[in-house]
XYZ file of C-alpha atoms in Angstrom:
452
model
C 105.835 -95.110 180.895
C 103.960 -94.775 184.184
C 107.192 -93.762 185.944
C 107.776 -90.814 183.638
C 107.780 -87.298 185.032
C 107.509 -85.315 181.797
C 107.173 -87.640 178.796
C 103.796 -88.988 177.737
C 102.984 -91.459 174.982
C 104.089 -88.990 172.305
C 106.701 -86.673 173.748
C 105.930 -83.776 176.085
C 102.807 -81.683 175.519
C 100.733 -79.099 177.363
C 99.511 -75.534 177.628
C 102.035 -72.862 176.649
C 103.370 -71.059 179.707
C 102.402 -73.820 182.117
C 105.183 -76.097 183.347
C 106.747 -77.910 181.613
C 105.726 -76.112 178.402
C 107.711 -73.035 179.336
C 110.843 -71.346 178.027
C 112.902 -72.101 181.130
C 112.038 -75.801 180.984
C 112.900 -75.970 177.280
C 116.289 -74.448 178.022
C 116.956 -77.211 180.554
C 115.499 -79.866 178.245
C 117.797 -78.821 175.407
C 120.839 -79.059 177.633
C 119.674 -82.428 178.993
C 119.324 -83.876 175.490
C 122.774 -82.557 174.658
C 124.382 -84.114 177.738
C 122.817 -87.513 177.025
C 123.915 -87.394 173.380
C 127.478 -86.493 174.345
C 127.572 -89.384 176.806
C 126.483 -91.781 174.071
C 128.582 -90.433 171.199
C 131.408 -92.782 170.279
C 133.047 -90.663 167.548
C 134.998 -87.380 167.846
C 133.282 -84.008 167.488
C 130.097 -82.452 168.677
C 126.784 -84.264 168.359
C 124.436 -82.757 165.763
C 120.749 -82.072 166.508
C 118.123 -80.880 164.015
C 115.170 -78.736 165.117
C 111.919 -78.341 163.194
C 108.610 -76.858 164.293
C 105.058 -76.253 163.196
C 103.546 -72.806 162.752
C 102.488 -71.942 166.327
C 103.590 -68.523 167.523
C 105.173 -70.112 170.616
C 107.480 -72.161 168.406
C 109.884 -69.255 168.051
C 110.279 -68.999 171.825
C 110.856 -72.706 172.341
C 113.172 -72.975 169.339
C 115.430 -70.320 170.845
C 115.384 -71.947 174.270
C 116.185 -75.410 172.941
C 119.021 -74.227 170.729
C 120.541 -72.297 173.663
C 120.372 -75.347 175.917
C 121.882 -77.604 173.273
C 124.690 -75.155 172.495
C 125.391 -74.838 176.230
C 125.903 -78.620 176.337
C 128.340 -78.524 173.421
C 125.981 -79.680 170.661
C 125.772 -78.295 167.121
C 122.287 -77.370 165.922
C 120.595 -77.018 162.533
C 117.319 -75.072 162.414
C 114.682 -75.923 159.778
C 111.854 -73.570 160.680
C 108.323 -74.843 159.914
C 108.634 -78.464 158.796
C 106.398 -81.548 159.124
C 107.273 -83.971 161.900
C 108.075 -86.800 159.434
C 110.350 -84.427 157.520
C 112.490 -84.013 160.616
C 112.574 -87.798 161.036
C 113.752 -88.226 157.437
C 116.300 -85.397 157.528
C 117.743 -86.688 160.799
C 118.713 -89.834 158.910
C 119.645 -88.069 155.694
C 121.952 -85.514 157.334
C 123.468 -88.130 159.658
C 122.392 -86.203 162.745
C 122.431 -87.678 166.217
C 118.859 -86.637 167.006
C 115.930 -84.647 165.691
C 113.600 -82.385 167.664
C 110.096 -81.301 166.650
C 108.320 -78.427 168.392
C 104.644 -79.183 167.914
C 101.385 -80.086 169.627
C 100.184 -81.877 166.489
C 96.400 -81.507 166.123
C 95.944 -79.329 169.243
C 95.045 -75.601 169.090
C 97.739 -72.904 169.048
C 97.739 -72.354 172.817
C 99.235 -75.827 173.301
C 102.694 -76.923 172.279
C 105.053 -79.806 172.815
C 108.296 -81.576 172.004
C 108.989 -84.809 170.139
C 112.384 -86.419 169.718
C 113.756 -88.692 166.998
C 116.802 -90.923 167.173
C 119.591 -90.970 164.594
C 117.559 -93.647 162.776
C 114.551 -91.332 162.430
C 112.496 -93.235 165.004
C 110.958 -92.252 168.340
C 113.427 -92.405 171.220
C 113.471 -95.486 173.407
C 111.948 -95.368 176.878
C 115.439 -95.690 178.347
C 116.778 -92.627 176.529
C 113.733 -90.562 177.422
C 114.211 -91.540 181.069
C 117.876 -90.492 180.931
C 116.860 -87.108 179.481
C 114.332 -86.618 182.270
C 116.949 -87.290 184.925
C 119.380 -84.843 183.343
C 116.680 -82.171 182.987
C 116.386 -82.026 186.778
C 120.168 -81.954 187.260
C 122.265 -78.829 187.795
C 122.547 -76.626 184.704
C 126.225 -76.546 183.726
C 127.539 -74.847 180.583
C 130.584 -76.283 178.807
C 133.718 -74.171 178.342
C 133.454 -71.430 175.741
C 135.741 -73.213 173.255
C 133.449 -76.278 173.404
C 130.099 -74.534 172.829
C 127.895 -75.764 169.995
C 127.236 -73.777 166.828
C 123.796 -73.033 165.377
C 123.066 -72.785 161.632
C 119.744 -72.254 159.842
C 119.115 -74.657 156.932
C 117.462 -73.004 153.907
C 116.794 -75.968 151.613
C 115.017 -78.307 154.047
C 111.611 -78.085 152.318
C 113.117 -78.976 148.942
C 115.065 -81.893 150.430
C 111.924 -83.281 152.049
C 109.784 -82.763 148.946
C 112.280 -84.748 146.882
C 112.149 -87.536 149.447
C 108.336 -87.655 149.287
C 108.411 -87.921 145.507
C 111.011 -90.690 145.718
C 108.507 -92.920 147.543
C 106.542 -93.427 144.311
C 107.900 -94.692 140.956
C 109.769 -92.232 138.718
C 107.058 -92.413 136.069
C 104.254 -91.803 138.587
C 102.189 -88.797 137.541
C 99.131 -87.007 138.879
C 98.547 -85.173 135.603
C 94.845 -84.827 134.898
C 93.843 -85.255 138.561
C 92.066 -82.568 140.556
C 93.202 -82.764 144.171
C 92.116 -80.661 147.128
C 94.598 -80.184 149.972
C 93.985 -78.843 153.480
C 97.266 -78.003 155.215
C 95.649 -77.019 158.546
C 97.605 -73.731 158.510
C 100.362 -75.979 159.808
C 103.713 -77.509 159.013
C 102.764 -78.918 155.585
C 101.727 -75.556 154.122
C 104.893 -75.327 152.002
C 105.838 -78.952 151.354
C 102.488 -80.545 150.493
C 101.465 -78.186 147.656
C 105.013 -78.373 146.289
C 105.018 -82.191 146.176
C 101.591 -82.628 144.572
C 102.092 -79.777 142.092
C 105.459 -81.121 140.956
C 103.804 -84.500 140.334
C 101.404 -82.779 137.946
C 98.153 -82.456 139.913
C 95.727 -79.579 139.540
C 95.488 -78.309 143.108
C 92.896 -76.542 145.232
C 94.615 -75.653 148.494
C 93.128 -74.404 151.756
C 94.686 -74.017 155.201
C 97.953 -72.745 153.729
C 98.093 -69.277 155.319
C 99.425 -69.725 158.869
C 99.551 -66.683 161.137
C 100.806 -68.363 164.309
C 97.344 -68.614 165.831
C 95.105 -70.342 163.250
C 96.785 -73.766 163.189
C 94.092 -76.511 163.199
C 91.363 -73.879 163.623
C 88.317 -75.235 161.743
C 90.662 -76.838 159.193
C 92.869 -79.896 158.829
C 92.337 -83.531 159.709
C 90.495 -82.635 162.929
C 87.931 -80.593 160.974
C 87.617 -82.357 157.584
C 84.358 -80.547 156.825
C 86.439 -77.736 155.315
C 88.026 -80.232 152.928
C 84.608 -81.716 152.137
C 83.423 -78.315 150.957
C 86.574 -77.770 148.910
C 86.260 -81.149 147.178
C 82.607 -80.598 146.309
C 82.989 -76.923 145.354
C 85.867 -77.664 142.952
C 84.621 -81.074 141.767
C 87.933 -82.581 142.873
C 88.718 -86.265 142.358
C 89.985 -86.636 145.938
C 91.042 -84.539 148.904
C 93.613 -84.854 151.682
C 93.575 -83.027 155.020
C 96.752 -83.014 157.119
C 97.049 -82.174 160.793
C 99.168 -79.377 162.238
C 102.466 -81.242 162.164
C 101.812 -83.365 159.075
C 102.112 -86.877 160.471
C 98.447 -87.767 159.979
C 95.992 -87.385 157.117
C 92.285 -87.821 156.447
C 90.763 -88.252 152.988
C 87.578 -87.124 151.248
C 86.347 -88.978 148.161
C 84.838 -87.276 145.110
C 81.320 -87.589 146.533
C 82.304 -85.758 149.730
C 82.546 -88.772 152.062
C 85.198 -88.501 154.788
C 87.592 -91.455 154.845
C 89.875 -92.069 157.819
C 92.937 -94.151 158.632
C 90.916 -97.381 158.574
C 89.943 -96.659 154.968
C 93.576 -96.003 154.073
C 94.716 -99.279 155.629
C 92.009 -101.165 153.735
C 92.883 -99.636 150.357
C 96.629 -100.059 150.817
C 96.494 -103.567 152.304
C 94.406 -104.980 149.472
C 96.511 -103.291 146.782
C 99.806 -104.321 148.365
C 98.571 -107.888 148.837
C 97.580 -108.089 145.186
C 101.000 -106.790 144.107
C 102.938 -109.082 146.468
C 104.206 -106.165 148.547
C 102.407 -106.875 151.835
C 104.571 -108.483 154.502
C 103.435 -109.540 157.951
C 100.077 -108.549 159.405
C 98.385 -105.179 159.103
C 98.555 -103.494 162.515
C 95.716 -101.346 163.801
C 94.892 -100.201 167.323
C 92.250 -100.816 169.947
C 90.259 -98.057 168.229
C 90.360 -99.535 164.719
C 86.846 -100.299 163.527
C 85.760 -103.941 163.766
C 84.525 -103.611 160.191
C 88.135 -103.147 159.049
C 89.136 -106.383 160.783
C 86.257 -108.228 159.112
C 86.964 -106.776 155.659
C 90.665 -107.684 155.799
C 89.793 -111.208 156.976
C 87.572 -111.611 153.920
C 90.666 -110.855 151.816
C 92.782 -113.330 153.857
C 94.852 -110.490 155.311
C 96.011 -110.891 158.901
C 95.142 -108.053 161.267
C 96.326 -107.444 164.822
C 95.779 -104.622 167.286
C 98.243 -102.492 169.255
C 97.623 -100.019 172.041
C 96.608 -96.551 170.920
C 99.617 -94.510 169.772
C 101.769 -94.724 166.668
C 104.807 -95.781 168.711
C 102.895 -98.914 169.784
C 101.838 -99.598 166.196
C 105.491 -99.350 165.177
C 106.524 -101.755 167.936
C 103.983 -104.337 166.758
C 105.056 -103.960 163.142
C 108.678 -104.573 164.069
C 107.747 -107.478 166.320
C 105.795 -109.178 163.522
C 108.015 -107.975 160.634
C 105.144 -106.042 159.092
C 105.167 -102.998 156.827
C 101.697 -101.466 157.083
C 99.875 -100.178 160.124
C 98.146 -97.164 161.535
C 95.442 -95.497 163.547
C 91.916 -94.447 162.696
C 93.022 -90.843 163.276
C 95.175 -91.014 160.137
C 98.603 -91.934 161.485
C 99.556 -94.456 158.800
C 102.952 -96.127 158.761
C 104.322 -97.428 155.464
C 107.625 -98.834 156.670
C 108.756 -99.677 153.149
C 108.914 -95.905 152.568
C 109.333 -94.061 155.884
C 110.307 -94.755 159.484
C 107.364 -92.894 160.994
C 103.826 -91.812 160.161
C 103.908 -89.369 157.257
C 100.730 -87.753 155.939
C 102.142 -86.798 152.539
C 103.826 -90.168 151.962
C 100.659 -92.025 152.989
C 98.551 -89.889 150.643
C 100.922 -90.626 147.759
C 100.800 -94.348 148.583
C 96.998 -94.282 148.328
C 97.115 -92.398 145.032
C 99.638 -94.893 143.662
C 97.389 -97.793 144.708
C 94.324 -96.200 143.116
C 96.109 -95.595 139.816
C 97.475 -99.135 139.688
C 94.030 -100.582 140.437
C 92.358 -98.241 137.940
C 89.883 -97.135 140.611
C 88.883 -94.013 142.440
C 88.543 -93.915 146.211
C 84.787 -94.530 146.083
C 85.257 -97.848 144.287
C 88.386 -98.906 146.175
C 86.686 -98.864 149.570
C 83.424 -100.554 148.557
C 84.254 -103.749 150.443
C 84.777 -101.941 153.766
C 81.623 -101.777 155.891
C 82.286 -100.025 159.176
C 80.271 -100.680 162.284
C 78.719 -97.759 164.168
C 81.236 -96.620 166.781
C 80.612 -94.194 169.625
C 83.346 -92.680 171.793
C 82.467 -90.683 174.900
C 85.171 -88.716 176.712
C 84.617 -88.597 180.461
C 86.569 -85.574 181.651
C 86.908 -85.401 185.431
C 89.701 -85.123 187.975
C 89.516 -88.781 188.992
C 88.448 -90.245 185.653
C 91.607 -92.235 184.989
C 91.751 -93.623 188.512
C 88.061 -94.574 188.334
C 88.873 -97.300 185.802
C 90.379 -99.367 188.616
C 87.239 -99.299 190.742
C 85.067 -102.381 191.222
C 81.938 -100.512 190.085
C 83.538 -99.610 186.752
C 84.999 -103.086 186.272
C 81.553 -104.593 186.891
C 79.889 -102.194 184.427
C 82.577 -102.974 181.829
C 82.040 -106.715 182.239
C 78.288 -106.276 181.804
C 78.835 -104.268 178.621
C 81.213 -106.879 177.236
C 78.683 -109.597 177.993
C 75.925 -107.659 176.220
C 78.115 -107.348 173.105
C 79.629 -110.830 173.192
C 80.274 -111.989 169.632
C 78.545 -108.925 168.149
C 80.785 -105.978 168.908
C 83.502 -104.469 171.080
C 83.958 -102.136 174.013
C 87.200 -100.300 174.827
C 87.675 -98.420 178.084
C 90.962 -96.619 178.464
C 92.575 -93.670 180.194
C 93.917 -90.707 178.255
C 97.699 -90.580 178.259
C 97.841 -86.785 178.448
C 94.638 -85.518 180.100
C 92.472 -86.243 183.194
C 90.030 -88.154 181.061
C 88.706 -91.647 180.361
C 87.541 -92.700 176.906
C 84.574 -95.042 176.478
C 84.266 -96.626 173.030
C 81.550 -99.041 171.952
C 80.891 -100.480 168.506
C 78.307 -102.917 167.145
C 75.874 -103.211 164.251
C 72.942 -101.585 166.100
C 73.682 -97.866 166.449
C 70.934 -97.293 169.008
C 72.296 -100.063 171.210
C 75.815 -98.685 170.814
C 74.772 -95.240 172.041
C 72.860 -96.652 175.012
C 75.649 -98.969 176.156
C 78.351 -96.305 175.749
C 76.370 -93.722 177.705
C 75.542 -96.183 180.479
C 79.198 -97.127 180.946
C 80.319 -93.484 180.742
C 77.810 -92.532 183.433
C 79.283 -95.135 185.782
C 82.826 -93.872 185.160
C 81.752 -90.269 185.768
C 79.876 -91.178 188.952
C 82.865 -93.012 190.428
C 85.243 -90.210 189.402
C 83.116 -87.560 191.060
C 82.964 -89.536 194.310
C 86.724 -89.928 194.495
């Protein structure tokens, strides 16, 4: 990944209008994807690529550029319009496409955007394929002969197809009748699909964040701002609430008392229910950021837990390596590989609701055995912040922090994969100590960065 020119840990992302998040780059990127797919295709005919997007105003511009580049390479295209990222992953498999493209910057504000790719199997592209696309992006732009150009068609039933898939992940007799559920769609890609799924399963809904205007995606709503969902749950006396992010691949929960519950809570509820029902295979996979309290709580239930690097692609790799089914991030990326090939906020929410109904519990009761440790994360934003992590001063400060927490807590120091920033995370039982140790380490990182 360190040799990549454009791709980060989760596709390509940045500020709209600044290279490479520009219309001219997207034109070249579309053609590059098309060339690579044609080189790999072993059957006759044009490759087929699906394109979905979230609700950002810039999505229209990039959609047009990508489809033009793909058509110029001799690739057929199907356009979905606003669709959750996991919906594109599913439909790529369902429609037997060669690849899926999502135009989204996930939980970022509207002035950012990005591109994610899915393989024919509905999974993130391999490092090798991404590298091949990068090389072709910088190559000469050549358009195929006119009689070999790709055709572009807009698909009108994509939301219905995806909604039916979501409902198929729970038993046929599963019903939400009698439940009051609050949904926050972040003015993003789930604004059509999520209310449709939960309403058709019988829930009484209270929906916010379902009026996108191109600019309000993730603005004071969604999984990044769950306070809006808290208010909705309490105001409507809902049994539970779910807040999705802008592209729908992550979800946060709020219980009936207004307590915010994150991906760690979801893993705990699902792991214990699946274990009880004989469905859990392999270890549960978290990340370096998963709370130590989750690890302790799962151990008390004799459930194995391992950590991956931060990023859902790394969680997926660990799950495959250890033949596991359940994993995720604290942020709400939860992978249920018995149901979907990628993180899916709606599918994960339904899995939790299924577990609660089978256990005869609400979310408050189901998470009683999970006691999280205080965790502080400080973002050190500076030009040389990432490079500072290799300095002797920072390494010494990190070792001192680890020694201070030995056997009682954890410290994680890592560089951001997309920004000039280092993240300092400390967790232990004593919140005051956690704050002091995190700030002390962050100050060292900042000092070294500013000197560089």
